Coordinates of C-alpha atoms in Angstrom, one line a residue:
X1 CA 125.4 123.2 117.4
X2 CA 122.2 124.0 115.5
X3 CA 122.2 120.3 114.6
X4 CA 122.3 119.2 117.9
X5 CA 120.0 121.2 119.0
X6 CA 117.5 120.0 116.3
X7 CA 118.6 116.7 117.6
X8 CA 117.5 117.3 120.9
X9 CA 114.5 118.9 120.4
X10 CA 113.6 115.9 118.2
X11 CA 114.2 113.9 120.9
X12 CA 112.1 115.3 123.7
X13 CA 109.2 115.6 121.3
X14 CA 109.4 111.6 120.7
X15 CA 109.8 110.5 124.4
X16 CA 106.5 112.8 125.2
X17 CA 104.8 110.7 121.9
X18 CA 106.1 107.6 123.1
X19 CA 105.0 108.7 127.4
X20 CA 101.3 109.7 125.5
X21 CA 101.3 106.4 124.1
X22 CA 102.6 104.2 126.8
X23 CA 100.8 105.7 130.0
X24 CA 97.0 105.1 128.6
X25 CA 98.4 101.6 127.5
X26 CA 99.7 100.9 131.1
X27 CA 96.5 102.3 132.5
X28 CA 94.3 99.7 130.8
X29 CA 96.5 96.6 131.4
X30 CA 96.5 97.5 135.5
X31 CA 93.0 98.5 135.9
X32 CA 92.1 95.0 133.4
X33 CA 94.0 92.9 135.9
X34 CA 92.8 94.7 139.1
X35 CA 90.0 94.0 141.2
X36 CA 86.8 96.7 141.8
X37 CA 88.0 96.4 145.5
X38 CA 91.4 97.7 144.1
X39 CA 90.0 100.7 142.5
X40 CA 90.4 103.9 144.2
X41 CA 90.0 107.7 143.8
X42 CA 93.8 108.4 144.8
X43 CA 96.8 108.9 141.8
X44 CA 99.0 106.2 143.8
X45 CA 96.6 103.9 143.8
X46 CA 95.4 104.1 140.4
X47 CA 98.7 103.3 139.4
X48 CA 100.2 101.1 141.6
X49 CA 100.4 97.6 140.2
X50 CA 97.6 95.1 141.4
X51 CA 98.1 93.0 144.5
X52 CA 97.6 89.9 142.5
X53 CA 97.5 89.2 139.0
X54 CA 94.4 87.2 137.8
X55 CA 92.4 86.7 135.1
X56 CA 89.3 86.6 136.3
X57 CA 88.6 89.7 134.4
X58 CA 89.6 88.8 131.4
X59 CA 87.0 86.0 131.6
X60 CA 84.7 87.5 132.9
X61 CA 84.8 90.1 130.3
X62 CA 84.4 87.3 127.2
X63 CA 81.1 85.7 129.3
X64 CA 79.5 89.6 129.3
X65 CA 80.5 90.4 125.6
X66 CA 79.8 86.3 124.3
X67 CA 83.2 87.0 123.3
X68 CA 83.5 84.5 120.6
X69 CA 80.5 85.4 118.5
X70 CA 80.7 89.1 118.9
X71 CA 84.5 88.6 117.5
X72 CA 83.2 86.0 114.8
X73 CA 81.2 89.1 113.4
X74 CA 83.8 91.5 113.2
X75 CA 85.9 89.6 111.9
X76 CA 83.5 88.4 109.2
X77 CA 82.6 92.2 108.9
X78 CA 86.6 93.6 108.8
X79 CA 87.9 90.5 105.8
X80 CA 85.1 90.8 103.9
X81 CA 85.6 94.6 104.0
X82 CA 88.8 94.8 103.4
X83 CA 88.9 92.5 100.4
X84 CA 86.2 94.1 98.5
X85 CA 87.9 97.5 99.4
X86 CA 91.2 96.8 97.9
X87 CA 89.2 94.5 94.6
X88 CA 86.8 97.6 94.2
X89 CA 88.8 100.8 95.5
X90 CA 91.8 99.8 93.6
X91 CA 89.8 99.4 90.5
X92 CA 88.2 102.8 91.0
X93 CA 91.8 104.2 91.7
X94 CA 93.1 103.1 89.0
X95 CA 90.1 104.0 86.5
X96 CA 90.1 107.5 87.4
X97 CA 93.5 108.3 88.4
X98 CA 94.7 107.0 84.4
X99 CA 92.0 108.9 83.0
X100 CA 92.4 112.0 84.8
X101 CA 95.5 112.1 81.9
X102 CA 93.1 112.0 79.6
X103 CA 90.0 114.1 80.0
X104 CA 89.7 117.0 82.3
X105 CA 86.0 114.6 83.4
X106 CA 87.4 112.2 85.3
X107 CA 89.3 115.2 87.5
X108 CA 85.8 116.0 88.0
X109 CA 84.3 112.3 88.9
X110 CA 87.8 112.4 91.2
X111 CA 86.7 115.7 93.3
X112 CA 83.4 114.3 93.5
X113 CA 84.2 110.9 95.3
X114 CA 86.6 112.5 97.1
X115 CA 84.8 115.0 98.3
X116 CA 82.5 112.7 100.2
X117 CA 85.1 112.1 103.0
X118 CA 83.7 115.6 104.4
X119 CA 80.1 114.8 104.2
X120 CA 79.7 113.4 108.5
X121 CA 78.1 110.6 109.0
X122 CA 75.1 112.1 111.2
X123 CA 73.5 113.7 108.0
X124 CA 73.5 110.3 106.6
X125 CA 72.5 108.5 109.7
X126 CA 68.4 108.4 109.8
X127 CA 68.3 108.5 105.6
X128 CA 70.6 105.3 105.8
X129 CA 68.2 103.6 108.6
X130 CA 65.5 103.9 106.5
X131 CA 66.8 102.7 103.5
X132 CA 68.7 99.6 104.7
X133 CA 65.9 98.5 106.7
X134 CA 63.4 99.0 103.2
X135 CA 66.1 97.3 101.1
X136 CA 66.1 94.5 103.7
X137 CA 70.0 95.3 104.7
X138 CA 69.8 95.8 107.7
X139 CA 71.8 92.9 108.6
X140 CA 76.1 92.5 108.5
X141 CA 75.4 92.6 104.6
X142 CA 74.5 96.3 104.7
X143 CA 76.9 97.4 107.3
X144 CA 80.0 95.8 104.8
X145 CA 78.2 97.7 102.0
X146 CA 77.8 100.9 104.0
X147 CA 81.8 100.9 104.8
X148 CA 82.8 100.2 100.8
X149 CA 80.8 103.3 100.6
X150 CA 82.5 105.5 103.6
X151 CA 86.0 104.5 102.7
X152 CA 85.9 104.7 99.2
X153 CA 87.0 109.0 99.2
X154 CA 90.0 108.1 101.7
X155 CA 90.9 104.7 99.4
X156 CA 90.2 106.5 96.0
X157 CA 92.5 109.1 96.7
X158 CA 95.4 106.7 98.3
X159 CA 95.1 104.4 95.5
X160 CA 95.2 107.7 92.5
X161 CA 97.8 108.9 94.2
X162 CA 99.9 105.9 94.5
X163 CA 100.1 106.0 90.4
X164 CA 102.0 108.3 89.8
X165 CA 104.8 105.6 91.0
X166 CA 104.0 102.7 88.3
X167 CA 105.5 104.4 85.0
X168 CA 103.1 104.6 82.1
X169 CA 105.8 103.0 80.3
X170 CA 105.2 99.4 81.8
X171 CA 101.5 99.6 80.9
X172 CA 102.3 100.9 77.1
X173 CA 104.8 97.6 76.9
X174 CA 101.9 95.3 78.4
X175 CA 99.7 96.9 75.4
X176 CA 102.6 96.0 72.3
X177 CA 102.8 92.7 73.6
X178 CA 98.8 92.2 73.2
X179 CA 97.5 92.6 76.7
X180 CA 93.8 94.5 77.4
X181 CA 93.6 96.7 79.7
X182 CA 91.7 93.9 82.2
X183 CA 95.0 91.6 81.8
X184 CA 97.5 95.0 82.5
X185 CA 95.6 95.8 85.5
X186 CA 95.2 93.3 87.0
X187 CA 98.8 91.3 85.8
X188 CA 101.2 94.7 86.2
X189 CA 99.6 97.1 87.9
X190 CA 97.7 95.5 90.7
X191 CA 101.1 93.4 91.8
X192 CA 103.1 97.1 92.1
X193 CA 100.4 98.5 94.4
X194 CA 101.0 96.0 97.0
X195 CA 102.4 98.2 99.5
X196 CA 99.0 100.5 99.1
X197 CA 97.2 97.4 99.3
X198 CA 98.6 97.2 102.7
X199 CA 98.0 100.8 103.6
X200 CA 94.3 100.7 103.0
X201 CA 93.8 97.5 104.7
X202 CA 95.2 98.4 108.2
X203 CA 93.1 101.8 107.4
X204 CA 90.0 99.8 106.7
X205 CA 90.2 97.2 109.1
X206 CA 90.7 100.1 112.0
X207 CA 87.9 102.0 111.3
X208 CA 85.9 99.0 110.2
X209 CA 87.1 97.1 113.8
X210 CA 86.5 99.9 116.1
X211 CA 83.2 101.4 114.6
X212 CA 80.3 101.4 117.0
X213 CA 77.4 103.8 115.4
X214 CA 77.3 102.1 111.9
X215 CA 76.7 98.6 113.4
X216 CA 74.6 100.3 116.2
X217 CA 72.1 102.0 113.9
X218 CA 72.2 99.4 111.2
X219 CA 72.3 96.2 113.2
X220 CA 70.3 97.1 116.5
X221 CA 68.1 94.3 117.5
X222 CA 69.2 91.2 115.1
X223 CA 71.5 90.1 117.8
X224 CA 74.3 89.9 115.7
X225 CA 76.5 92.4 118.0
X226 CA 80.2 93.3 116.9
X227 CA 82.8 93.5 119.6
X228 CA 82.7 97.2 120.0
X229 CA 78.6 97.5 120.7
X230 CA 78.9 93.4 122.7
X231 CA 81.6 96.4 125.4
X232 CA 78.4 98.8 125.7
X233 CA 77.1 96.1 127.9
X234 CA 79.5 97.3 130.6
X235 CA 78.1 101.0 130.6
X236 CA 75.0 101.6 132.4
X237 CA 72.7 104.2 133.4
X238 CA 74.2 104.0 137.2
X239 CA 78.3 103.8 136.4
X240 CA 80.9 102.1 133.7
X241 CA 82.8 98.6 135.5
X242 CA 85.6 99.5 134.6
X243 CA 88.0 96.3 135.1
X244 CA 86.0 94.1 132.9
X245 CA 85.6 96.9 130.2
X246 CA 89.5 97.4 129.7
X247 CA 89.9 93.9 130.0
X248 CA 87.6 93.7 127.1
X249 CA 89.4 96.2 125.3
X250 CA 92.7 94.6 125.8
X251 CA 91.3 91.5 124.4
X252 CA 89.7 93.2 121.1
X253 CA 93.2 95.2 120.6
X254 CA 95.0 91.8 120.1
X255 CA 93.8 90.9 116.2
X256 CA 93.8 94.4 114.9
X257 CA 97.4 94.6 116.7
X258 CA 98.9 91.5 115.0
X259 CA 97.5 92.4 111.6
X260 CA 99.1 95.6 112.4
X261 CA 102.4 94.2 112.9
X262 CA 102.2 91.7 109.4
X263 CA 101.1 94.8 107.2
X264 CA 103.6 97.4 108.8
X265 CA 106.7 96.8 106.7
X266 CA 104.1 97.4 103.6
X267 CA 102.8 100.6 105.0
X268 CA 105.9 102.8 105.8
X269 CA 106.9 101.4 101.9
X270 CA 103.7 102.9 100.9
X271 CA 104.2 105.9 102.5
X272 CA 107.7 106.2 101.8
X273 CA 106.7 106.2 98.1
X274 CA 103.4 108.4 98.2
X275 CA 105.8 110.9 100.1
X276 CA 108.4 110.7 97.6
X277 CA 107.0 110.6 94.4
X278 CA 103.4 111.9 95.0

């Protein structure tokens, strides 16, 4: 009995996740294919279905946001990102997470980076600015240089972490048969951390995709606009038009949603295993 009830309890609590998921996701697919005229103040008629599909919004939307090049930027931003994360982060991991072992310093360097994940970014906002625009970065350059820097606490700690599942052993064997530690790394170790390779990119690449105040404050007035500050041209001082913005949004949730899909099977492995043996 006390079984079933857990059973049931679980249930209920994943149809309301899976209701708290679905209704803002059907929400923005009917008001993206409705029509302003459609739009009204009543709950029926927000969520009755629109009298005829179109997607006039949809292009409409891509003219507003020059759809194209906006997404040509963030993608250029996200991949170059998210391979420098996982080439730098991984590194860093690895560096620190070994020699924390070793010497009690390198639990200090590890609390250090680490600790930067609570610093928020609106203490580092103006300082940032300033520099950037001195150092001549403040271009896409210096907003991929600026997220290596914000997601290297979050990545540092996955990646540490995620050791303690490669056995010293393997590395000890790679150093009998005459391998450096440059040829272990990056020949034993960095092959076993593919599943937190995937982890951190699908991290990355959603904070990277859906940031707006980095490339806001960084990038304002090159004209090199990301998707997420190309949607701001549908709020105004005098409302929000709200059909072509959630047809926008639809349209930006497409790449980050297949890349989801690619990298999930690595994720829950890399979970499964921090949750494990962590």
């Amino acid at each position: 009995m006390k079984k079933q009830k857990t059973n049931l309890v679980l249930t209920i609590v994943l149809i309301l996740g899976t209701l708290t998921v679905f209704f803002p996701l059907y929400m923005a697919v009917i008001i993206a294919f409705k029509k302003p005229s459609e739009m009204t103040n009543d709950v029926a008629g927000a969520l009755s279905f629109p009298s005829k599909w179109s997607f006039s919004n949809f292009t409409e939307a891509m003219k507003v946001t020059d759809f194209w090049h906006s997404l040509g930027n963030s993608l250029l931003i996200t991949i170059v990102t998210i391979v420098l994360a996982i080439l730098i982060h991984s590194i860093a991991g690895y560096v620190i997470g070994r020699g924390m072992a070793r010497k009690k310093s390198f639990r200090f360097i590890y609390l250090y980076i680490v600790s930067g994940m609570f610093v928020p970014f609106s203490i580092l906002m103006m300082p940032l600015v300033k520099q950037t625009a001195q150092m001549g970065l403040g271009n896409r350059a210096g907003v991929i240089l600026l997220y290596l820097v914000f997601y290297m606490p979050m990545n540092v700690l996955l990646y540490s972490g995620y050791l303690k599942n490669i056995p010293m052993a393997l590395e000890e064997a790679a150093d009998i048969d005459g391998a450096s530690t440059w040829t272990t790394y990056w020949r034993v170790v960095f092959p076993m951390m593919k599943p937190m390779h995937a982890t951190v990119a699908i991290l990355t690449a959603l904070g990277t995709w859906n940031d707006v105040m980095t490339p806001l404050v960084i990038m304002s007035g090159t004209g090199q606009n990301t998707l997420p500050l190309a949607q701001l041209n549908f709020q105004t001082q005098f409302g929000t038009n709200y059909n072509l913005a959630f047809a926008s949004y639809i349209l930006a949730l497409i790449p980050i949603l297949i890349f989801y899909i690619i990298c999930q099977k690595q994720i829950l492995n890399g979970v499964a295993n921090g949750a494990i043996k962590g």
